[in-house]
PDB file of C-alpha atoms in Angstrom:
ATOM      1  CA  UNK F   1      91.010 102.900  95.661  1.00  0.00           C
ATOM      2  CA  UNK F   2      94.431 101.695  96.407  1.00  0.00           C
ATOM      3  CA  UNK F   3      97.397 102.806  98.479  1.00  0.00           C
ATOM      4  CA  UNK F   4     100.533 104.073  96.833  1.00  0.00           C
ATOM      5  CA  UNK F   5     103.811 105.405  98.502  1.00  0.00           C
ATOM      6  CA  UNK F   6     104.790 108.836  98.779  1.00  0.00           C
ATOM      7  CA  UNK F   7     108.415 109.853  98.837  1.00  0.00           C
ATOM      8  CA  UNK F   8     110.398 112.966  99.353  1.00  0.00           C
ATOM      9  CA  UNK F   9     112.510 114.825  96.859  1.00  0.00           C
ATOM     10  CA  UNK F  10     115.397 112.458  97.331  1.00  0.00           C
ATOM     11  CA  UNK F  11     113.196 109.501  96.711  1.00  0.00           C
ATOM     12  CA  UNK F  12     112.892 108.299 100.414  1.00  0.00           C
ATOM     13  CA  UNK F  13     109.605 106.770 101.431  1.00  0.00           C
ATOM     14  CA  UNK F  14     107.437 109.023 103.447  1.00  0.00           C
ATOM     15  CA  UNK F  15     103.927 107.279 103.835  1.00  0.00           C
ATOM     16  CA  UNK F  16     101.273 105.684 101.696  1.00  0.00           C
ATOM     17  CA  UNK F  17      98.241 107.734 100.116  1.00  0.00           C
ATOM     18  CA  UNK F  18      95.126 106.447  98.808  1.00  0.00           C
ATOM     19  CA  UNK F  19      94.463 107.127  95.146  1.00  0.00           C
ATOM     20  CA  UNK F  20      92.064 105.919  92.349  1.00  0.00           C
ATOM     21  CA  UNK F  21      92.808 102.455  91.043  1.00  0.00           C
ATOM     22  CA  UNK F  22      93.555 103.843  87.579  1.00  0.00           C
ATOM     23  CA  UNK F  23      96.612 106.022  89.058  1.00  0.00           C
ATOM     24  CA  UNK F  24     100.103 105.027  87.660  1.00  0.00           C
ATOM     25  CA  UNK F  25     103.290 106.713  86.933  1.00  0.00           C
ATOM     26  CA  UNK F  26     105.275 109.382  89.174  1.00  0.00           C
ATOM     27  CA  UNK F  27     103.315 112.634  89.861  1.00  0.00           C
ATOM     28  CA  UNK F  28     104.876 115.502  91.864  1.00  0.00           C
ATOM     29  CA  UNK F  29     103.073 117.017  94.933  1.00  0.00           C
ATOM     30  CA  UNK F  30     103.620 120.380  96.648  1.00  0.00           C
ATOM     31  CA  UNK F  31     103.355 121.583 100.043  1.00  0.00           C
ATOM     32  CA  UNK F  32     100.601 124.241 100.406  1.00  0.00           C
ATOM     33  CA  UNK F  33     101.578 127.315 101.895  1.00  0.00           C
ATOM     34  CA  UNK F  34      99.698 128.591 105.063  1.00  0.00           C
ATOM     35  CA  UNK F  35      99.337 132.341 104.764  1.00  0.00           C
ATOM     36  CA  UNK F  36      98.827 134.649 107.765  1.00  0.00           C
ATOM     37  CA  UNK F  37      95.589 136.876 108.240  1.00  0.00           C
ATOM     38  CA  UNK F  38      97.243 139.734 106.598  1.00  0.00           C
ATOM     39  CA  UNK F  39      98.451 137.717 103.715  1.00  0.00           C
ATOM     40  CA  UNK F  40      94.970 136.360 103.219  1.00  0.00           C
ATOM     41  CA  UNK F  41      93.385 139.852 103.127  1.00  0.00           C
ATOM     42  CA  UNK F  42      96.273 141.152 100.646  1.00  0.00           C
ATOM     43  CA  UNK F  43      95.338 138.286  98.477  1.00  0.00           C
ATOM     44  CA  UNK F  44      91.585 138.949  98.435  1.00  0.00           C
ATOM     45  CA  UNK F  45      92.345 142.684  97.623  1.00  0.00           C
ATOM     46  CA  UNK F  46      94.685 141.589  94.707  1.00  0.00           C
ATOM     47  CA  UNK F  47      92.440 138.826  93.494  1.00  0.00           C
ATOM     48  CA  UNK F  48      91.248 140.744  90.523  1.00  0.00           C
ATOM     49  CA  UNK F  49      94.751 141.311  89.227  1.00  0.00           C
ATOM     50  CA  UNK F  50      95.781 137.653  89.593  1.00  0.00           C
ATOM     51  CA  UNK F  51      95.489 137.051  85.833  1.00  0.00           C
ATOM     52  CA  UNK F  52      97.529 139.919  84.835  1.00  0.00           C
ATOM     53  CA  UNK F  53     100.103 139.594  87.429  1.00  0.00           C
ATOM     54  CA  UNK F  54     100.566 135.938  86.753  1.00  0.00           C
ATOM     55  CA  UNK F  55     101.879 136.533  83.474  1.00  0.00           C
ATOM     56  CA  UNK F  56     104.681 138.492  84.881  1.00  0.00           C
ATOM     57  CA  UNK F  57     105.797 135.867  87.465  1.00  0.00           C
ATOM     58  CA  UNK F  58     109.124 134.314  86.746  1.00  0.00           C
ATOM     59  CA  UNK F  59     108.328 130.944  87.984  1.00  0.00           C
ATOM     60  CA  UNK F  60     110.587 130.907  90.898  1.00  0.00           C
ATOM     61  CA  UNK F  61     107.673 130.673  93.357  1.00  0.00           C
ATOM     62  CA  UNK F  62     108.121 128.008  96.111  1.00  0.00           C
ATOM     63  CA  UNK F  63     104.721 126.582  94.973  1.00  0.00           C
ATOM     64  CA  UNK F  64     106.553 125.290  91.778  1.00  0.00           C
ATOM     65  CA  UNK F  65     109.057 123.296  93.767  1.00  0.00           C
ATOM     66  CA  UNK F  66     107.710 119.723  94.446  1.00  0.00           C
ATOM     67  CA  UNK F  67     107.774 118.614  98.062  1.00  0.00           C
ATOM     68  CA  UNK F  68     108.109 115.065  96.873  1.00  0.00           C
ATOM     69  CA  UNK F  69     106.373 112.548  94.536  1.00  0.00           C
ATOM     70  CA  UNK F  70     103.427 110.104  94.681  1.00  0.00           C
ATOM     71  CA  UNK F  71     104.641 106.918  93.009  1.00  0.00           C
ATOM     72  CA  UNK F  72     102.354 104.615  91.405  1.00  0.00           C
ATOM     73  CA  UNK F  73     104.694 101.766  91.539  1.00  0.00           C
ATOM     74  CA  UNK F  74     104.541  99.260  94.607  1.00  0.00           C
ATOM     75  CA  UNK F  75     107.513  98.958  96.931  1.00  0.00           C
ATOM     76  CA  UNK F  76     109.098  95.574  96.922  1.00  0.00           C
ATOM     77  CA  UNK F  77     108.994  93.378 100.195  1.00  0.00           C
ATOM     78  CA  UNK F  78     112.259  93.244 102.148  1.00  0.00           C
ATOM     79  CA  UNK F  79     113.268  97.021 102.305  1.00  0.00           C
ATOM     80  CA  UNK F  80     113.800  98.788 105.677  1.00  0.00           C
ATOM     81  CA  UNK F  81     113.648 102.337 104.233  1.00  0.00           C
ATOM     82  CA  UNK F  82     112.672 102.269 100.547  1.00  0.00           C
ATOM     83  CA  UNK F  83     114.166 104.760  98.233  1.00  0.00           C
ATOM     84  CA  UNK F  84     112.917 105.298  94.712  1.00  0.00           C
ATOM     85  CA  UNK F  85     115.401 106.334  91.900  1.00  0.00           C
ATOM     86  CA  UNK F  86     113.312 109.562  90.686  1.00  0.00           C
ATOM     87  CA  UNK F  87     116.122 110.676  88.323  1.00  0.00           C
ATOM     88  CA  UNK F  88     116.771 107.163  87.148  1.00  0.00           C
ATOM     89  CA  UNK F  89     113.140 106.690  86.415  1.00  0.00           C
ATOM     90  CA  UNK F  90     112.746 109.896  84.403  1.00  0.00           C
ATOM     91  CA  UNK F  91     115.871 109.089  82.408  1.00  0.00           C
ATOM     92  CA  UNK F  92     114.368 105.699  81.532  1.00  0.00           C
ATOM     93  CA  UNK F  93     111.036 107.011  80.589  1.00  0.00           C
ATOM     94  CA  UNK F  94     112.458 109.516  78.164  1.00  0.00           C
ATOM     95  CA  UNK F  95     114.802 106.888  76.637  1.00  0.00           C
ATOM     96  CA  UNK F  96     111.749 104.449  76.461  1.00  0.00           C
ATOM     97  CA  UNK F  97     109.581 107.120  74.627  1.00  0.00           C
ATOM     98  CA  UNK F  98     112.316 107.559  72.133  1.00  0.00           C
ATOM     99  CA  UNK F  99     112.459 103.801  71.593  1.00  0.00           C
ATOM    100  CA  UNK F 100     108.733 103.557  71.288  1.00  0.00           C
ATOM    101  CA  UNK F 101     108.733 106.502  68.699  1.00  0.00           C
ATOM    102  CA  UNK F 102     111.271 104.532  66.782  1.00  0.00           C
ATOM    103  CA  UNK F 103     109.377 101.395  66.962  1.00  0.00           C
ATOM    104  CA  UNK F 104     106.249 103.043  65.755  1.00  0.00           C
ATOM    105  CA  UNK F 105     108.024 104.600  62.878  1.00  0.00           C
ATOM    106  CA  UNK F 106     109.362 101.301  61.743  1.00  0.00           C
ATOM    107  CA  UNK F 107     105.936  99.807  62.104  1.00  0.00           C
ATOM    108  CA  UNK F 108     104.469 102.444  59.925  1.00  0.00           C
ATOM    109  CA  UNK F 109     107.054 102.056  57.313  1.00  0.00           C
ATOM    110  CA  UNK F 110     106.490  98.255  57.121  1.00  0.00           C
ATOM    111  CA  UNK F 111     102.930  98.620  57.148  1.00  0.00           C
ATOM    112  CA  UNK F 112     102.792 101.065  54.222  1.00  0.00           C
ATOM    113  CA  UNK F 113     105.392  98.693  52.162  1.00  0.00           C
ATOM    114  CA  UNK F 114     102.936  95.781  52.973  1.00  0.00           C
ATOM    115  CA  UNK F 115      99.936  97.557  51.923  1.00  0.00           C
ATOM    116  CA  UNK F 116     101.639  98.674  48.673  1.00  0.00           C
ATOM    117  CA  UNK F 117     102.877  95.099  48.016  1.00  0.00           C
ATOM    118  CA  UNK F 118      99.398  93.741  48.525  1.00  0.00           C
ATOM    119  CA  UNK F 119      97.776  96.301  46.200  1.00  0.00           C
ATOM    120  CA  UNK F 120     100.469  95.574  43.583  1.00  0.00           C
ATOM    121  CA  UNK F 121      99.773  91.731  43.913  1.00  0.00           C
ATOM    122  CA  UNK F 122      95.929  92.363  43.839  1.00  0.00           C
ATOM    123  CA  UNK F 123      96.153  94.755  40.828  1.00  0.00           C
ATOM    124  CA  UNK F 124      98.142  92.115  38.886  1.00  0.00           C
ATOM    125  CA  UNK F 125      95.524  89.376  40.023  1.00  0.00           C
ATOM    126  CA  UNK F 126      92.726  91.503  38.764  1.00  0.00           C
ATOM    127  CA  UNK F 127      94.233  92.268  35.557  1.00  0.00           C
ATOM    128  CA  UNK F 128      94.804  88.595  34.579  1.00  0.00           C
ATOM    129  CA  UNK F 129      91.875  86.602  32.874  1.00  0.00           C
ATOM    130  CA  UNK F 130      89.456  84.970  34.990  1.00  0.00           C
ATOM    131  CA  UNK F 131      90.705  81.510  34.288  1.00  0.00           C
ATOM    132  CA  UNK F 132      94.346  82.264  35.076  1.00  0.00           C
ATOM    133  CA  UNK F 133      93.740  84.312  38.313  1.00  0.00           C
ATOM    134  CA  UNK F 134      93.839  81.473  40.923  1.00  0.00           C
ATOM    135  CA  UNK F 135      93.364  82.504  44.565  1.00  0.00           C
ATOM    136  CA  UNK F 136      92.731  85.989  45.379  1.00  0.00           C
ATOM    137  CA  UNK F 137      95.531  87.637  47.317  1.00  0.00           C
ATOM    138  CA  UNK F 138      94.921  88.136  50.868  1.00  0.00           C
ATOM    139  CA  UNK F 139      96.350  91.039  53.072  1.00  0.00           C
ATOM    140  CA  UNK F 140      97.805  90.153  56.385  1.00  0.00           C
ATOM    141  CA  UNK F 141      97.892  93.217  58.720  1.00  0.00           C
ATOM    142  CA  UNK F 142     101.235  93.769  60.581  1.00  0.00           C
ATOM    143  CA  UNK F 143     101.280  93.550  64.271  1.00  0.00           C
ATOM    144  CA  UNK F 144     102.924  96.264  66.372  1.00  0.00           C
ATOM    145  CA  UNK F 145     105.216  95.190  69.120  1.00  0.00           C
ATOM    146  CA  UNK F 146     106.139  97.714  71.677  1.00  0.00           C
ATOM    147  CA  UNK F 147     109.786  97.688  73.256  1.00  0.00           C
ATOM    148  CA  UNK F 148     110.026  95.547  76.245  1.00  0.00           C
ATOM    149  CA  UNK F 149     109.593  97.620  79.570  1.00  0.00           C
ATOM    150  CA  UNK F 150     111.829  97.129  82.500  1.00  0.00           C
ATOM    151  CA  UNK F 151     110.334  96.053  85.752  1.00  0.00           C
ATOM    152  CA  UNK F 152     109.497  99.228  87.334  1.00  0.00           C
ATOM    153  CA  UNK F 153     109.917  97.861  90.796  1.00  0.00           C
ATOM    154  CA  UNK F 154     113.716  97.605  90.029  1.00  0.00           C
ATOM    155  CA  UNK F 155     113.695 101.445  90.508  1.00  0.00           C
ATOM    156  CA  UNK F 156     113.175 100.899  94.192  1.00  0.00           C
ATOM    157  CA  UNK F 157     116.307 100.295  96.462  1.00  0.00           C
ATOM    158  CA  UNK F 158     117.295 100.352 100.157  1.00  0.00           C
ATOM    159  CA  UNK F 159     117.635 103.871 101.426  1.00  0.00           C
ATOM    160  CA  UNK F 160     119.487 102.765 104.537  1.00  0.00           C
ATOM    161  CA  UNK F 161     123.280 102.074 104.922  1.00  0.00           C
ATOM    162  CA  UNK F 162     124.551  98.830 105.950  1.00  0.00           C
ATOM    163  CA  UNK F 163     125.613  99.997 109.184  1.00  0.00           C
ATOM    164  CA  UNK F 164     122.243 101.224 109.860  1.00  0.00           C
ATOM    165  CA  UNK F 165     120.471  98.018 108.874  1.00  0.00           C
ATOM    166  CA  UNK F 166     122.869  95.947 111.172  1.00  0.00           C
ATOM    167  CA  UNK F 167     122.091  98.247 114.078  1.00  0.00           C
ATOM    168  CA  UNK F 168     118.216  97.703 113.384  1.00  0.00           C
ATOM    169  CA  UNK F 169     119.031  94.005 113.219  1.00  0.00           C
ATOM    170  CA  UNK F 170     120.661  94.064 116.455  1.00  0.00           C
ATOM    171  CA  UNK F 171     117.957  95.890 118.111  1.00  0.00           C
ATOM    172  CA  UNK F 172     115.384  93.608 116.916  1.00  0.00           C
ATOM    173  CA  UNK F 173     117.442  90.666 118.047  1.00  0.00           C
ATOM    174  CA  UNK F 174     117.658  92.035 121.476  1.00  0.00           C
ATOM    175  CA  UNK F 175     113.622  92.496 121.790  1.00  0.00           C
ATOM    176  CA  UNK F 176     111.850  89.305 122.666  1.00  0.00           C
ATOM    177  CA  UNK F 177     109.736  87.919 119.877  1.00  0.00           C
ATOM    178  CA  UNK F 178     105.717  88.034 119.860  1.00  0.00           C
ATOM    179  CA  UNK F 179     105.829  84.406 121.076  1.00  0.00           C
ATOM    180  CA  UNK F 180     108.029  85.067 123.973  1.00  0.00           C
ATOM    181  CA  UNK F 181     105.818  88.115 124.988  1.00  0.00           C
ATOM    182  CA  UNK F 182     102.722  86.009 124.802  1.00  0.00           C
ATOM    183  CA  UNK F 183     104.160  83.217 127.009  1.00  0.00           C
ATOM    184  CA  UNK F 184     105.287  85.760 129.557  1.00  0.00           C
ATOM    185  CA  UNK F 185     101.697  87.509 129.636  1.00  0.00           C
ATOM    186  CA  UNK F 186     100.440  83.870 130.191  1.00  0.00           C
ATOM    187  CA  UNK F 187     102.649  83.249 132.951  1.00  0.00           C
ATOM    188  CA  UNK F 188     102.025  86.607 134.601  1.00  0.00           C
ATOM    189  CA  UNK F 189      98.068  85.985 134.440  1.00  0.00           C
ATOM    190  CA  UNK F 190      98.614  82.485 135.926  1.00  0.00           C
ATOM    191  CA  UNK F 191     100.544  84.223 138.798  1.00  0.00           C
ATOM    192  CA  UNK F 192      97.873  86.586 139.337  1.00  0.00           C
ATOM    193  CA  UNK F 193      94.846  84.167 139.107  1.00  0.00           C
ATOM    194  CA  UNK F 194      96.723  81.830 141.822  1.00  0.00           C
ATOM    195  CA  UNK F 195      97.160  84.790 144.027  1.00  0.00           C
ATOM    196  CA  UNK F 196      93.367  85.695 143.510  1.00  0.00           C
ATOM    197  CA  UNK F 197      92.547  82.015 144.299  1.00  0.00           C
ATOM    198  CA  UNK F 198      94.665  81.832 147.396  1.00  0.00           C
ATOM    199  CA  UNK F 199      93.390  85.038 148.670  1.00  0.00           C
ATOM    200  CA  UNK F 200      89.544  83.872 148.260  1.00  0.00           C
ATOM    201  CA  UNK F 201      90.357  80.649 149.909  1.00  0.00           C
ATOM    202  CA  UNK F 202      92.004  82.152 153.005  1.00  0.00           C
ATOM    203  CA  UNK F 203      88.932  84.193 153.946  1.00  0.00           C
TER     204      UNK F 203
END
């Protein structure tokens, strides 16, 4: 299992979710509706008609509208409120699929031409007298190279404005560090311990 981020429909980070290690890509999630008791009874009564009625729905149900997305791409460090560019990712994936298809077609064409050339050379070699043949032609298979992919973490960006980040930084600067808090706690404990010792010796 691994933790992956969940974002709302605007791409803003919500929380982490545990998923299978093989999970990747961007998958929408939906907010389940919570029907009332009367709605539940009605659903039970009409359950047997679900198959026939589902074919007549127009697809505008709220269940078909994503509440957000589970993103199988880790959030890079240094972001206060991460935001994932969902539309940018979808556009990039569509563009990449086109490039991949073009590369596959080019590879298939090159592979077919290489096989045809090899077959021609092999036939010519075979038709020669044995004492004139020389070395038998060798076929070298072509290697398919997929188009280079963009680093998916670059689709994450800062979701807060510069003003909001400055405000957070100021608040963080006003708060004592963990070291200062620890020093103050030790000092308080020393005072308390001294008071206890003085109280015990005065008896």
